[in-house]
Tab-separated table of C-alpha atoms and ligand atoms in Angstrom:
chain	number	residue	atom	x	y	z
A	996	MET	CA	-47.633	-35.809	55.872
A	997	ASP	CA	-46.647	-37.507	59.159
A	998	ALA	CA	-47.367	-35.079	62.020
A	999	ARG	CA	-43.879	-35.464	63.464
A	1000	LEU	CA	-42.335	-34.857	60.077
A	1001	GLY	CA	-44.653	-31.930	59.575
A	1002	ALA	CA	-43.667	-30.511	62.934
A	1003	ALA	CA	-39.985	-31.082	62.223
A	1004	ARG	CA	-40.305	-29.345	58.906
A	1005	ALA	CA	-42.134	-26.500	60.608
A	1006	GLU	CA	-39.184	-26.216	62.965
A	1007	SER	CA	-36.733	-26.378	60.079
A	1008	ALA	CA	-38.185	-23.219	58.529
A	1009	ARG	CA	-36.052	-20.197	59.341
A	1010	LEU	CA	-38.042	-17.023	59.964
A	1011	HIS	CA	-36.334	-13.675	59.361
A	1012	ARG	CA	-38.249	-10.579	60.404
A	1013	SER	CA	-37.312	-6.949	59.901
A	1014	PRO	CA	-39.220	-3.683	60.271
A	1015	SER	CA	-40.227	-2.741	56.724
A	1016	GLY	CA	-40.458	-3.828	53.118
A	1017	ALA	CA	-37.230	-1.948	52.434
A	1018	SER	CA	-35.324	-3.670	55.228
A	1019	VAL	CA	-36.710	-7.055	54.136
A	1020	ALA	CA	-35.423	-6.341	50.610
A	1021	GLU	CA	-32.004	-5.454	52.055
A	1022	LEU	CA	-31.846	-8.600	54.193
A	1023	ALA	CA	-33.129	-10.888	51.441
A	1024	ALA	CA	-30.823	-9.391	48.796
A	1025	ARG	CA	-27.819	-10.097	51.014
A	1026	PHE	CA	-29.134	-13.619	51.624
A	1027	VAL	CA	-29.529	-14.219	47.869
A	1028	ALA	CA	-26.011	-12.919	47.130
A	1029	ILE	CA	-24.510	-15.187	49.802
A	1030	THR	CA	-26.549	-18.218	48.723
A	1031	VAL	CA	-25.692	-17.770	45.025
A	1032	ALA	CA	-21.993	-17.353	45.834
A	1033	ARG	CA	-22.104	-20.436	48.089
A	1034	SER	CA	-23.712	-22.496	45.326
A	1035	ILE	CA	-21.032	-21.414	42.836
A	1036	GLU	CA	-18.303	-22.180	45.354
A	1037	GLU	CA	-19.698	-25.642	46.180
A	1038	ARG	CA	-20.975	-26.715	42.749
A	1039	GLY	CA	-19.441	-24.349	40.224
A	1040	ALA	CA	-22.802	-22.922	39.237
A	1041	CYS	CA	-26.117	-21.619	40.555
A	1042	ARG	CA	-29.584	-22.370	39.154
A	1043	LEU	CA	-31.695	-19.508	40.504
A	1044	ALA	CA	-35.480	-19.243	40.025
A	1045	LEU	CA	-36.866	-15.723	40.391
A	1046	ALA	CA	-40.253	-14.837	41.849
A	1047	GLY	CA	-42.725	-12.590	40.091
A	1048	GLY	CA	-45.295	-10.186	41.445
A	1049	SER	CA	-44.393	-6.868	43.059
A	1050	THR	CA	-42.739	-7.706	46.383
A	1051	PRO	CA	-39.397	-8.956	45.039
A	1052	ARG	CA	-38.747	-5.915	42.816
A	1053	ALA	CA	-37.003	-4.055	45.653
A	1054	LEU	CA	-34.894	-7.147	46.401
A	1055	TYR	CA	-33.790	-7.367	42.747
A	1056	GLU	CA	-32.976	-3.655	42.568
A	1057	ARG	CA	-30.889	-3.972	45.748
A	1058	LEU	CA	-29.149	-7.104	44.434
A	1059	ALA	CA	-28.249	-5.219	41.235
A	1060	ALA	CA	-26.317	-2.608	43.225
A	1061	PRO	CA	-22.553	-3.029	42.643
A	1062	ASP	CA	-21.682	-3.819	46.278
A	1063	LEU	CA	-23.752	-7.025	46.034
A	1064	ALA	CA	-23.853	-7.693	42.267
A	1065	ASP	CA	-20.057	-7.581	42.014
A	1066	THR	CA	-19.754	-10.416	44.538
A	1067	ILE	CA	-21.485	-12.788	42.082
A	1068	ASP	CA	-19.904	-14.459	39.026
A	1069	TRP	CA	-23.031	-14.005	36.857
A	1070	ALA	CA	-21.546	-16.125	34.059
A	1071	ARG	CA	-22.077	-19.099	36.378
A	1072	VAL	CA	-25.688	-18.231	37.209
A	1073	SER	CA	-28.635	-19.693	35.268
A	1074	ILE	CA	-31.851	-17.761	35.714
A	1075	PHE	CA	-35.240	-19.476	35.744
A	1076	PHE	CA	-38.712	-18.278	36.739
A	1077	GLY	CA	-41.178	-19.707	39.233
A	1078	ASP	CA	-44.032	-18.657	37.007
A	1079	GLU	CA	-45.079	-16.287	34.263
A	1080	ARG	CA	-48.212	-14.670	33.012
A	1081	LEU	CA	-49.085	-15.628	29.414
A	1082	VAL	CA	-48.416	-12.152	28.073
A	1083	PRO	CA	-45.615	-10.856	25.806
A	1084	PRO	CA	-42.295	-10.058	27.534
A	1085	GLU	CA	-42.772	-6.316	27.052
A	1086	ASP	CA	-46.221	-6.387	28.694
A	1087	PRO	CA	-46.347	-4.367	31.954
A	1088	SER	CA	-47.663	-7.451	33.786
A	1089	SER	CA	-44.839	-9.729	32.588
A	1090	ASN	CA	-42.748	-11.143	35.436
A	1091	TYR	CA	-39.826	-11.367	32.996
A	1092	ARG	CA	-40.153	-7.674	32.205
A	1093	MET	CA	-40.113	-6.800	35.918
A	1094	THR	CA	-37.000	-8.896	36.583
A	1095	ARG	CA	-35.233	-7.566	33.478
A	1096	GLU	CA	-35.840	-3.949	34.516
A	1097	ALA	CA	-34.974	-4.492	38.184
A	1098	LEU	CA	-32.033	-6.901	37.855
A	1099	LEU	CA	-31.166	-8.727	34.641
A	1100	ALA	CA	-30.462	-5.640	32.523
A	1101	ARG	CA	-28.258	-4.247	35.301
A	1102	VAL	CA	-25.868	-7.159	35.870
A	1103	ARG	CA	-23.385	-8.853	33.541
A	1104	ILE	CA	-25.338	-12.067	32.954
A	1105	PRO	CA	-25.013	-13.677	29.510
A	1106	ALA	CA	-28.343	-13.627	27.633
A	1107	GLU	CA	-28.129	-17.385	27.093
A	1108	ASN	CA	-28.159	-17.888	30.864
A	1109	VAL	CA	-31.663	-16.421	31.195
A	1110	HIS	CA	-34.369	-19.033	30.603
A	1111	ARG	CA	-37.611	-17.127	30.467
A	1112	ILE	CA	-41.051	-18.678	30.100
A	1113	GLU	CA	-42.279	-17.604	26.651
A	1114	GLY	CA	-45.377	-15.718	27.715
A	1115	GLU	CA	-46.114	-14.737	24.129
A	1116	ALA	CA	-46.594	-18.361	23.095
A	1117	GLN	CA	-49.585	-20.677	23.397
A	1118	ALA	CA	-49.710	-22.260	26.856
A	1119	ALA	CA	-48.848	-25.784	25.685
A	1120	VAL	CA	-45.880	-24.512	23.674
A	1121	ALA	CA	-44.609	-22.340	26.532
A	1122	VAL	CA	-44.932	-25.264	28.957
A	1123	ALA	CA	-43.092	-27.725	26.706
A	1124	ARG	CA	-40.267	-25.336	25.845
A	1125	TYR	CA	-39.753	-24.215	29.448
A	1126	ALA	CA	-39.831	-27.786	30.790
A	1127	ALA	CA	-37.083	-28.657	28.313
A	1128	ARG	CA	-34.953	-25.700	29.403
A	1129	LEU	CA	-35.560	-26.299	33.110
A	1130	GLY	CA	-34.551	-29.948	32.833
A	1131	SER	CA	-34.477	-32.232	35.874
A	1132	LEU	CA	-31.525	-30.903	37.863
A	1133	PRO	CA	-32.559	-29.393	41.195
A	1134	LEU	CA	-32.682	-25.620	41.498
A	1135	ASP	CA	-30.152	-24.197	43.935
A	1136	LEU	CA	-32.328	-21.309	45.083
A	1137	VAL	CA	-36.029	-20.649	44.498
A	1138	LEU	CA	-37.446	-17.249	45.380
A	1139	LEU	CA	-41.192	-17.084	45.967
A	1140	GLY	CA	-43.768	-14.521	46.967
A	1141	MET	CA	-47.090	-15.425	48.536
A	1142	GLY	CA	-50.501	-14.127	47.545
A	1143	ASP	CA	-52.961	-13.145	50.264
A	1144	ASP	CA	-54.827	-16.376	49.468
A	1145	GLY	CA	-51.686	-18.371	50.236
A	1146	HIS	CA	-50.704	-19.140	46.639
A	1147	VAL	CA	-47.076	-19.415	45.567
A	1148	ALA	CA	-45.824	-19.081	41.990
A	1149	SER	CA	-49.070	-19.737	40.099
A	1150	LEU	CA	-50.162	-22.641	42.281
A	1151	PHE	CA	-53.507	-21.631	43.740
A	1152	PRO	CA	-55.406	-23.115	46.722
A	1153	ALA	CA	-57.381	-26.296	46.037
A	1154	SER	CA	-56.212	-26.308	42.414
A	1155	ALA	CA	-55.498	-29.437	40.397
A	1156	GLU	CA	-52.045	-28.052	39.635
A	1157	LEU	CA	-51.147	-28.262	43.325
A	1158	THR	CA	-51.171	-32.066	43.285
A	1159	SER	CA	-50.515	-32.779	39.603
A	1160	GLY	CA	-46.906	-33.805	40.141
A	1161	LEU	CA	-45.980	-31.960	36.934
A	1162	ALA	CA	-42.708	-30.032	36.830
A	1163	VAL	CA	-44.132	-27.302	34.587
A	1164	GLN	CA	-47.802	-26.703	33.814
A	1165	ALA	CA	-50.368	-24.179	32.708
A	1166	SER	CA	-52.635	-22.791	35.396
A	1167	TYR	CA	-55.592	-20.442	35.671
A	1168	ALA	CA	-55.293	-17.584	38.144
A	1169	PRO	CA	-58.440	-16.210	39.821
A	1170	ILE	CA	-56.820	-12.795	39.395
A	1171	ALA	CA	-55.859	-11.301	36.035
A	1172	PRO	CA	-53.782	-12.067	34.079
A	1173	HIS	CA	-55.590	-15.368	34.343
A	1174	GLU	CA	-53.508	-17.596	32.074
A	1175	ARG	CA	-50.233	-18.608	33.664
A	1176	VAL	CA	-47.364	-21.105	33.385
A	1177	THR	CA	-45.919	-22.314	36.672
A	1178	ILE	CA	-43.402	-24.722	38.121
A	1179	GLY	CA	-44.912	-27.425	40.301
A	1180	LEU	CA	-44.486	-28.160	44.004
A	1181	GLY	CA	-42.116	-31.003	43.194
A	1182	VAL	CA	-39.649	-28.627	41.549
A	1183	ILE	CA	-39.918	-26.221	44.486
A	1184	ASN	CA	-39.462	-28.950	47.104
A	1185	ARG	CA	-36.459	-30.455	45.322
A	1186	ALA	CA	-34.632	-27.118	45.550
A	1187	ARG	CA	-31.627	-26.801	47.826
A	1188	VAL	CA	-32.863	-23.503	49.253
A	1189	VAL	CA	-36.300	-21.851	49.068
A	1190	ALA	CA	-36.878	-18.288	50.247
A	1191	LEU	CA	-40.360	-16.835	50.633
A	1192	LEU	CA	-40.655	-13.052	50.687
A	1193	VAL	CA	-43.884	-11.800	52.264
A	1194	THR	CA	-44.633	-8.242	53.354
A	1195	GLY	CA	-47.639	-6.151	54.294
A	1196	ALA	CA	-50.492	-6.328	56.808
A	1197	ALA	CA	-52.883	-7.832	54.245
A	1198	LYS	CA	-50.957	-11.117	54.420
A	1199	ALA	CA	-50.523	-11.353	58.203
A	1200	SER	CA	-53.428	-13.697	58.906
A	1201	ARG	CA	-52.517	-15.933	55.966
A	1202	VAL	CA	-48.895	-16.131	57.140
A	1203	ALA	CA	-50.122	-17.233	60.569
A	1204	GLN	CA	-52.466	-19.797	58.997
A	1205	VAL	CA	-49.719	-21.205	56.774
A	1206	LEU	CA	-47.210	-21.572	59.611
A	1207	THR	CA	-49.883	-23.159	61.822
A	1208	GLU	CA	-50.737	-25.672	59.093
A	1209	ARG	CA	-47.047	-26.524	58.793
A	1210	ARG	CA	-46.465	-26.765	62.513
A	1211	GLU	CA	-49.495	-29.050	62.931
A	1212	GLY	CA	-48.386	-31.212	60.013
A	1213	ARG	CA	-51.535	-30.569	57.960
A	1214	PRO	CA	-50.340	-28.391	55.081
A	1215	ALA	CA	-53.240	-27.441	52.823
A	1216	LEU	CA	-52.456	-24.017	51.402
A	1217	PRO	CA	-49.832	-23.898	48.629
A	1218	ALA	CA	-47.432	-21.849	50.786
A	1219	ALA	CA	-47.801	-24.432	53.576
A	1220	ARG	CA	-46.819	-27.195	51.154
A	1221	VAL	CA	-43.478	-25.541	50.415
A	1222	ALA	CA	-41.198	-27.888	52.353
A	1223	PRO	CA	-37.879	-28.504	50.608
A	1224	ASP	CA	-36.999	-32.163	51.057
A	1225	GLY	CA	-33.568	-32.020	52.690
A	1226	GLY	CA	-33.252	-28.356	51.677
A	1227	GLU	CA	-33.487	-25.063	53.547
A	1228	LEU	CA	-36.682	-23.016	53.859
A	1229	HIS	CA	-36.435	-19.335	54.740
A	1230	TRP	CA	-39.262	-16.827	55.301
A	1231	PHE	CA	-38.463	-13.134	55.022
A	1232	LEU	CA	-41.220	-11.116	56.672
A	1233	ASP	CA	-41.686	-7.509	57.584
A	1234	ASP	CA	-43.262	-6.636	60.931
A	1235	ALA	CA	-46.657	-6.086	59.296
A	1236	ALA	CA	-46.787	-9.541	57.714
A	1237	ALA	CA	-45.474	-11.133	60.933
A	1238	ALA	CA	-47.916	-9.247	63.165
A	1239	GLU	CA	-50.023	-12.323	64.013
A	1240	LEU	CA	-47.068	-14.542	64.860
A	1241	ASP	CA	-46.194	-14.668	68.528
A	1242	ALA	CA	-42.598	-14.077	69.586
A	1243	SER	CA	-42.192	-17.736	70.555
A	1244	VAL	CA	-42.325	-18.700	66.882
A	1245	PHE	CA	-39.151	-16.705	66.350
A	1246	GLU	CA	-37.491	-17.806	69.570
A	1247	ALA	CA	-38.254	-21.427	68.616
A	1248	GLN	CA	-36.150	-20.851	65.556
A	1249	GLY	CA	-33.240	-19.787	67.737
A	1250	LEU	CA	-33.363	-16.439	65.986
A	1251	LYS	CA	-33.204	-12.975	67.418
A	1252	GLU	CA	-36.767	-11.721	67.118
A	1253	ARG	CA	-35.774	-8.730	65.070
A	1254	VAL	CA	-33.154	-9.512	62.478
A	1255	SER	CA	-31.473	-6.234	61.635
B	1633	6PG	C1	-47.112	-13.729	40.197
B	1633	6PG	C2	-46.261	-14.321	41.290
B	1633	6PG	C3	-47.111	-14.610	42.470
B	1633	6PG	C4	-46.735	-13.581	43.504
B	1633	6PG	C5	-47.792	-13.478	44.569
B	1633	6PG	C6	-47.469	-12.304	45.497
B	1633	6PG	O1	-46.875	-14.032	39.025
B	1633	6PG	O2	-47.975	-12.910	40.559
B	1633	6PG	O3	-45.485	-15.306	40.930
B	1633	6PG	O4	-46.965	-15.886	43.016
B	1633	6PG	O5	-45.491	-13.935	44.087
B	1633	6PG	O6	-49.040	-13.244	43.926
B	1633	6PG	O7	-47.498	-11.138	44.713
B	1633	6PG	P1	-47.077	-9.720	45.331
B	1633	6PG	O8	-45.621	-9.823	45.647
B	1633	6PG	O9	-47.362	-8.747	44.217
B	1633	6PG	O10	-47.941	-9.521	46.557
């Protein structure tokens, strides 16, 4: 990537920091509600891809609360997933199960609007069926977490999947459950808005490394390669995950350092 472009994209990322995981969930849930409503207002619908893992659970539970959930016309929302573990939907490690418990079972979204990755199927079957359901329209909002190795969705550092160019693909995670299905970087970077949710001290050095790679225009880690082309990129960090970022990074974004 051209250094200037890389630097510009680094500047285009919006960094939102707040004290704790709970306050990040509050801030991000409000952001999601506003972004979904804006998409419906502008385009009549919202294609929303949910993140898996553990961090976003609190965001989903907050979004399911009536004061936010009732601001969204869920009949106009299509739910997709950034990735899934190849396990049945009732498995405790299923991302679909987590999102169903925390959000989807608590809001009035038609079942046909939820396009889960069929974790119970063979990888090739799950990939083909999900690719067909995802289609080629851009996603309006993609939510992502970040692993402490800098992975996003199930795109892992130095993996073939990172540069495959495929919209949907099987991948092998170094951490169990190993077999995954994931969207590709192209799908992420065609999204209108991407929001990364990263909390906890264990990720602080990786967050700093990722933002440095972006700012210097040499993105290597998967999270550094998240750069929506013409779209918005937002990072939601708690103080612990932002601990190795100096204040200037926030000031450069024209943001108050601590977003309440
Ligand atoms: C998954 C996620 C994965 C997750 C990161 C962060 O299936 O595990 O899609 O990309 O977002 O591993 O996970 P935590 O939020 O649990 O730290």
